[in-house]
CSV table of C-alpha atoms in Angstrom, one decimal:
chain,number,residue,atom,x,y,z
A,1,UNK,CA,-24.7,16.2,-11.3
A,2,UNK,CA,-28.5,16.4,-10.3
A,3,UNK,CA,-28.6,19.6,-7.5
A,4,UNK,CA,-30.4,17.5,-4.9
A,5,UNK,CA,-27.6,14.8,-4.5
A,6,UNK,CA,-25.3,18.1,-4.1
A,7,UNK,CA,-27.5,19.6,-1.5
A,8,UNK,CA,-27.6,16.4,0.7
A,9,UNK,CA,-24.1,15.4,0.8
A,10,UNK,CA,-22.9,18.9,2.0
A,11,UNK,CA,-23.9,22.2,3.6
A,12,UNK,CA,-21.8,24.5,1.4
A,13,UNK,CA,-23.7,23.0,-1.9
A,14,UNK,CA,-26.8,23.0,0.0
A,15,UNK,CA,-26.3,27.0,1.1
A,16,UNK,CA,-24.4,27.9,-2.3
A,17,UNK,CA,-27.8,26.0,-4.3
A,18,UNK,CA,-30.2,28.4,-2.1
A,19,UNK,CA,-32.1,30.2,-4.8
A,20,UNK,CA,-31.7,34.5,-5.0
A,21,UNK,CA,-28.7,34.1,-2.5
A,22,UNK,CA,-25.5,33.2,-4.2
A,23,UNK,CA,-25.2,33.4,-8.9
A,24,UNK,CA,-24.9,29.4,-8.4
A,25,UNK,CA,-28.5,29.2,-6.7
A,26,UNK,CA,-30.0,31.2,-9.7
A,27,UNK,CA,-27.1,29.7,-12.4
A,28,UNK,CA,-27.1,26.0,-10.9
A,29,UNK,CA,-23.7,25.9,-12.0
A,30,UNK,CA,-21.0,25.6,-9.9
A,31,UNK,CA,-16.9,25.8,-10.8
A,32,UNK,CA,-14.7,24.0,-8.6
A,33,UNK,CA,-11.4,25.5,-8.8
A,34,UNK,CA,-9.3,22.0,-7.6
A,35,UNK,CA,-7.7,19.8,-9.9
A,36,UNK,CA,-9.2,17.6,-12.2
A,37,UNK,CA,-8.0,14.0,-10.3
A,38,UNK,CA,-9.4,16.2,-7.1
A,39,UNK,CA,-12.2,17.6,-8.5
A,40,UNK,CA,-12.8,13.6,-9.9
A,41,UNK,CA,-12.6,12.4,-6.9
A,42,UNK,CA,-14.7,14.5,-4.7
A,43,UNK,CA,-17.8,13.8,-7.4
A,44,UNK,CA,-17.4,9.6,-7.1
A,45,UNK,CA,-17.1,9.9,-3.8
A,46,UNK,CA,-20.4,12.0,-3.3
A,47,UNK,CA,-22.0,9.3,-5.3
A,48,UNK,CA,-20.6,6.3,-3.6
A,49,UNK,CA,-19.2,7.8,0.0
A,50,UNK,CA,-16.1,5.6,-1.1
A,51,UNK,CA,-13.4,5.9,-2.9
A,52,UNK,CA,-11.4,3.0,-4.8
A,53,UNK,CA,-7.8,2.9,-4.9
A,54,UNK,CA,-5.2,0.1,-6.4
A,55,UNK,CA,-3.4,-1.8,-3.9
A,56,UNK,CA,0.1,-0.2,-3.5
A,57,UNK,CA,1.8,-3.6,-4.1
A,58,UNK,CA,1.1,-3.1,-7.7
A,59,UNK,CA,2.1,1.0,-8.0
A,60,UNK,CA,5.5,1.9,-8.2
A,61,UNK,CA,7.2,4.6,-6.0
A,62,UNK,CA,6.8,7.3,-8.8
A,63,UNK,CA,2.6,6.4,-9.2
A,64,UNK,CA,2.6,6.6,-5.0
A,65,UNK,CA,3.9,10.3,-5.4
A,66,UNK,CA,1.8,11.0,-7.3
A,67,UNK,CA,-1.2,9.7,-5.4
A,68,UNK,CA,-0.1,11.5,-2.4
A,69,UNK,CA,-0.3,15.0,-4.0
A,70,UNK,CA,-3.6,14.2,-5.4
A,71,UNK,CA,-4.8,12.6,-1.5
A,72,UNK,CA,-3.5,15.9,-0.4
A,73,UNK,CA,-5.6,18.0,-2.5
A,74,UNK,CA,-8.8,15.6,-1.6
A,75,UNK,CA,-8.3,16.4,1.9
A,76,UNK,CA,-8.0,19.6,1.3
A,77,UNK,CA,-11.4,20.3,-0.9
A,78,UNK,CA,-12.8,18.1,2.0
A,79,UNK,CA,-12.5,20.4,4.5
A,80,UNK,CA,-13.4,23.3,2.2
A,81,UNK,CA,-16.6,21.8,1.3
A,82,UNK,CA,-17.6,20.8,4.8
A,83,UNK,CA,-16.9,16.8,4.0
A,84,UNK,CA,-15.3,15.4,6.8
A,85,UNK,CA,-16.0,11.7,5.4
A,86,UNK,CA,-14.2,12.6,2.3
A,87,UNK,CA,-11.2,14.1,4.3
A,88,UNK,CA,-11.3,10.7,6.4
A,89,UNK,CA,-11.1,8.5,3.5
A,90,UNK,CA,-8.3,10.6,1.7
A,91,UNK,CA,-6.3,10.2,5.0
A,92,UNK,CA,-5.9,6.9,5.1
A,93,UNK,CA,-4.8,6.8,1.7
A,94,UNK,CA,-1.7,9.1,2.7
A,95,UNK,CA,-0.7,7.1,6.0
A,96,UNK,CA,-0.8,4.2,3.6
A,97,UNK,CA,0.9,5.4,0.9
A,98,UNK,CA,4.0,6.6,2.7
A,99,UNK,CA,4.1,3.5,4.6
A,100,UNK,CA,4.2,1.6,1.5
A,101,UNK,CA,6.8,4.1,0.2
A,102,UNK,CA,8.6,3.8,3.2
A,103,UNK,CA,8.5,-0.3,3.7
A,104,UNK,CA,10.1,-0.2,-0.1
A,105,UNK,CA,12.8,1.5,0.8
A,106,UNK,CA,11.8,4.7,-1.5
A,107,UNK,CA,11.9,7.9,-0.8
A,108,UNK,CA,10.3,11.2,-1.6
A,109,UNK,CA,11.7,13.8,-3.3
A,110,UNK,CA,11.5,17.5,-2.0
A,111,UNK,CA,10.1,18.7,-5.1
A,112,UNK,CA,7.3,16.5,-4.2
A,113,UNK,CA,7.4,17.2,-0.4
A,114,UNK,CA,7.2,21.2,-1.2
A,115,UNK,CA,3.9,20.9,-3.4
A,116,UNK,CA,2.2,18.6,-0.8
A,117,UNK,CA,2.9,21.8,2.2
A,118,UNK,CA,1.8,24.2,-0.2
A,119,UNK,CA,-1.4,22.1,-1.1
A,120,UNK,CA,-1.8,22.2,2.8
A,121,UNK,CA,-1.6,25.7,3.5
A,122,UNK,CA,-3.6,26.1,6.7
A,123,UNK,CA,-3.9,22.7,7.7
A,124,UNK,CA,-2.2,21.6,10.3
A,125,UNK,CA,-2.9,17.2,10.0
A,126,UNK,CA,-1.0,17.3,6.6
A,127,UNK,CA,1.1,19.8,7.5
A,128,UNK,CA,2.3,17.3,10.1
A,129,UNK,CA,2.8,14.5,8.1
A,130,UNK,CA,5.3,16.1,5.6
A,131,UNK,CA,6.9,17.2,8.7
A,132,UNK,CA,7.0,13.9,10.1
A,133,UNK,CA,8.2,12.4,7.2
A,134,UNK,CA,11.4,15.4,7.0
A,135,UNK,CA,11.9,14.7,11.0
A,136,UNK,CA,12.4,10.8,10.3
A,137,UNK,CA,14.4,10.5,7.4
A,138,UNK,CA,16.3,13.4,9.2
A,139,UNK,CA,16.7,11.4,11.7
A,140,UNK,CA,18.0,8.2,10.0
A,141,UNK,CA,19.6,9.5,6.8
A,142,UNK,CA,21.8,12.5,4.8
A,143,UNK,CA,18.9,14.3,3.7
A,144,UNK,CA,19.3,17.4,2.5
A,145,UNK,CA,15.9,20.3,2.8
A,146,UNK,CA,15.5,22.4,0.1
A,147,UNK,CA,15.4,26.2,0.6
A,148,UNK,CA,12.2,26.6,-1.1
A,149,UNK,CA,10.6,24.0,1.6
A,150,UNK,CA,12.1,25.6,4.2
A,151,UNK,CA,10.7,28.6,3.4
A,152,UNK,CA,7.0,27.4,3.2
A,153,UNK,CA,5.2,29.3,5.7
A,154,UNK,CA,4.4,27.2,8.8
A,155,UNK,CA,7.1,24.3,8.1
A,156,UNK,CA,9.8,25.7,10.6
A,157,UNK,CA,6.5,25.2,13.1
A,158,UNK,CA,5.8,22.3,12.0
A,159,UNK,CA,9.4,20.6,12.2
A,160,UNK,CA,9.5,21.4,15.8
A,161,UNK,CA,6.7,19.9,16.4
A,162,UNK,CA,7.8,16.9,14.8
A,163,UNK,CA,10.9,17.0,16.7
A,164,UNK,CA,9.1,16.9,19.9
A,165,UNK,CA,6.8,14.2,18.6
A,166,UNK,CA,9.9,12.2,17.8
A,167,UNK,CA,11.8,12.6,21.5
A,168,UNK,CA,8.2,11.9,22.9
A,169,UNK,CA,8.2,8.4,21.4
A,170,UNK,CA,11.5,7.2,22.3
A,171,UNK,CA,9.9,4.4,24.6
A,172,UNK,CA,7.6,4.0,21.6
A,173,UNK,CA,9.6,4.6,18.2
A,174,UNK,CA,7.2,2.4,16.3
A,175,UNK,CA,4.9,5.4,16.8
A,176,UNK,CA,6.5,7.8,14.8
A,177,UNK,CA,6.5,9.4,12.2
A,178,UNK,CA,2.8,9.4,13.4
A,179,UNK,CA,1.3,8.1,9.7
A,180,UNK,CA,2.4,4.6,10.5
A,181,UNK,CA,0.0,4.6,13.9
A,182,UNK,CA,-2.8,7.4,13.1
A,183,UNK,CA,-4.9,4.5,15.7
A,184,UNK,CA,-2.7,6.4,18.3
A,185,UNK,CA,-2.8,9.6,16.9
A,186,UNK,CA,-6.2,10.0,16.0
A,187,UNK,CA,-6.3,13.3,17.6
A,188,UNK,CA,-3.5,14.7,16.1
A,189,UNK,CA,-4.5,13.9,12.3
A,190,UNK,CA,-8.3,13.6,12.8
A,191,UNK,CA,-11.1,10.9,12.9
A,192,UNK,CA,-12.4,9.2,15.4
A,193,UNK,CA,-11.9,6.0,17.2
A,194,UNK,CA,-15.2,3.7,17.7
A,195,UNK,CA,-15.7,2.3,21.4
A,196,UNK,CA,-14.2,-0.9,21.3
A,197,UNK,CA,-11.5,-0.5,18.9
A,198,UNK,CA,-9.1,0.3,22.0
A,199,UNK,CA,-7.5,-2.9,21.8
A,200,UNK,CA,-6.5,-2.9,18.2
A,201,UNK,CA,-4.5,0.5,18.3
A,202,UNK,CA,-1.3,-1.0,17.7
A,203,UNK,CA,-2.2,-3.3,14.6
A,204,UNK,CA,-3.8,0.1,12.6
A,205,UNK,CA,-1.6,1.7,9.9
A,206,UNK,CA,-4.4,3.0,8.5
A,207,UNK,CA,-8.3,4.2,8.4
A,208,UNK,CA,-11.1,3.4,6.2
A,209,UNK,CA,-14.2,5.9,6.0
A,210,UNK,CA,-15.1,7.7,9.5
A,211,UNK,CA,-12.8,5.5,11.9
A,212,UNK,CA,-9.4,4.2,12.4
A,213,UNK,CA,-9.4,0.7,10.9
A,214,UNK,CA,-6.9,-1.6,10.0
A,215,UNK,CA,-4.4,-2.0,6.6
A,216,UNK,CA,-7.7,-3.3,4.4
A,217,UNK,CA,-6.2,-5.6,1.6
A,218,UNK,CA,-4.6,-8.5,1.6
A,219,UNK,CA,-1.3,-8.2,-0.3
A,220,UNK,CA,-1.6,-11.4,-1.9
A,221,UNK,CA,-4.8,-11.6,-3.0
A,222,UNK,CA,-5.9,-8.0,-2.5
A,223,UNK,CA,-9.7,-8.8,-1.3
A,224,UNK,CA,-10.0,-9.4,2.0
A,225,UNK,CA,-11.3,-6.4,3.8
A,226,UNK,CA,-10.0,-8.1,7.1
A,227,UNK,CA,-6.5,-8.9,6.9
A,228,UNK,CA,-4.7,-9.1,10.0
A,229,UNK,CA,-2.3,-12.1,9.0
A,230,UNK,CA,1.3,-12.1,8.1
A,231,UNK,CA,4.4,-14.5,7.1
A,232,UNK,CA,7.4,-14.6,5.9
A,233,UNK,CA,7.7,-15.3,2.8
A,234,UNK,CA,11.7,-15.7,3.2
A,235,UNK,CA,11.2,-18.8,6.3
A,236,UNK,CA,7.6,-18.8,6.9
A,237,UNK,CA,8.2,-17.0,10.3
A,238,UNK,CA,5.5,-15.0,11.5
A,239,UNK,CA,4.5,-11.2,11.1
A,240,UNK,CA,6.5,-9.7,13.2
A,241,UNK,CA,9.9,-12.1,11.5
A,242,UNK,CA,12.6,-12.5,13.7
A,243,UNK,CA,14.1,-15.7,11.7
A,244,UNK,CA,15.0,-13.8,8.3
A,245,UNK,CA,15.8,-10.1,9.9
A,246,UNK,CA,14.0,-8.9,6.4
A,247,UNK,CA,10.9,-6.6,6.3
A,248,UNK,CA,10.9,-5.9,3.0
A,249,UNK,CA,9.9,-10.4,2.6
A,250,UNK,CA,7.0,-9.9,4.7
A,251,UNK,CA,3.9,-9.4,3.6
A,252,UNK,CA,0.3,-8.8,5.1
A,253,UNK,CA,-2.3,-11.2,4.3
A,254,UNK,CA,-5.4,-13.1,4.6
A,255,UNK,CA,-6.0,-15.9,7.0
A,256,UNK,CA,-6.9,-17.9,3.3
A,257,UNK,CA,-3.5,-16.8,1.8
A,258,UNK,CA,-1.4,-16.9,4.6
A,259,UNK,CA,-2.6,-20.5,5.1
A,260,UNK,CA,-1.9,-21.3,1.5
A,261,UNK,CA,1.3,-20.5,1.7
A,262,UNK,CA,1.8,-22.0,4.8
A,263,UNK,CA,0.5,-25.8,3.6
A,264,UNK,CA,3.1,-25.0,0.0
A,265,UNK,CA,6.1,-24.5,2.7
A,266,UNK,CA,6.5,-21.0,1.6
């Protein structure tokens, strides 16, 4: 990668590129120690300042694990290389990822759970999301925490903090675990929340480059960068369905899809 693209899209490759200070200013040749995915990542995205993801209504449960390891490691070389952009973008990812895992009625395995804390050593946004995820299923299911993630340094911490999080929403409960309303908790998990936006903190689920934005695709159609539509596709009720009783029939979608289907009598 040419060094000057380096140099401007951070101040660690810009001060580890200084000539006669570090080997990689007089090498020009830098190893990254993350993952390939990560390492994959973190180059497109200093090309692009995006990154591109598939919609999660075509990914199955076991391909959203997956994901949410490598979003966690993203974050992660984010905040080591002074990118908070790429940290923003890999965060939304995760909130919308265990959503999706969450609104298909998957779970995720503490195998899985254990490498994402460990990936997040030191950082106290993901650290709260595994948390938050243990605290809820706690909460409404048998689940059973492995030693080896209770014994991750920081996650006894972390699941009190969670707990309180949890009692602290009881007027709220669609507010926790926090991923599913990071508009609310923007503090908590980072980012920032442009004037104007205040509004619109209960439709977010997720965030989209520096600010908390809304859930971008359209699940029927998957390009609309706007979707804030929703029906049933069990009785055509709205959204928020209170015909059917099912969440797992509705879907969110475009004012061009979910008129569609409205005119076919879905």
């Amino acid at each position: 990668m040419p060094k000057d693209i380096l140099t401007q899209s951070s101040e660690w490759f810009e001060k580890a590129l200084q000539a006669n200070r570090f080997r990689e200013g007089t090498t020009l040749v830098i190893r990254l120690p993350e993952s390939p995915p990560a390492v994959e990542a973190l180059l497109y995205f200093i090309h692009t300042l995006r990154l591109d993801y598939a919609s999660e209504a075509n990914m199955t449960i076991a391909n959203m694990q997956n994901e949410l390891q490598i979003s966690f490691e993203v974050w992660m070389a984010g905040q080591k290389y002074l990118l908070p952009r790429l940290q923003d973008t890999a965060m939304s990812r995760i909130c919308a990822v265990l959503y999706s895992i969450s609104q298909l009625g998957g779970t995720i395995p503490c195998e899985c759970l254990v490498k994402c804390f460990k990936i997040a050593e030191g950082s106290r946004p993901l650290q709260i999301i595994i948390a938050d995820n243990v605290v809820d299923r706690l909460n409404r299911e048998t689940l059973v925490v492995s030693s080896e993630l209770a014994a991750c340094d920081g996650f006894i911490a972390a699941i009190h903090e969670s707990e309180v999080a949890l009692h602290e929403s009881s007027d709220y409960p669609q507010s926790f675990p926090r991923y599913k309303k990071p508009l609310i908790h923007d503090v908590v998990l980072g980012g920032e929340l442009p004037e104007g936006y205040e509004d619109d903190m209960d439709k977010g689920i997720t965030r989209h480059g520096t600010v908390w934005d809304r859930m971008p695709l359209c699940e029927e159609c998957g390009k609309d960068a706007e979707a804030d539509y929703g029906r049933c596709n069990g009785c055509s009720g709205s959204l928020s369905c209170g015909n059917c009783g099912s969440v797992e029939t509705v879907k969110t979608l475009c004012s061009g899809c979910s008129g569609h289907r409205a005119d076919a009598g879905f």
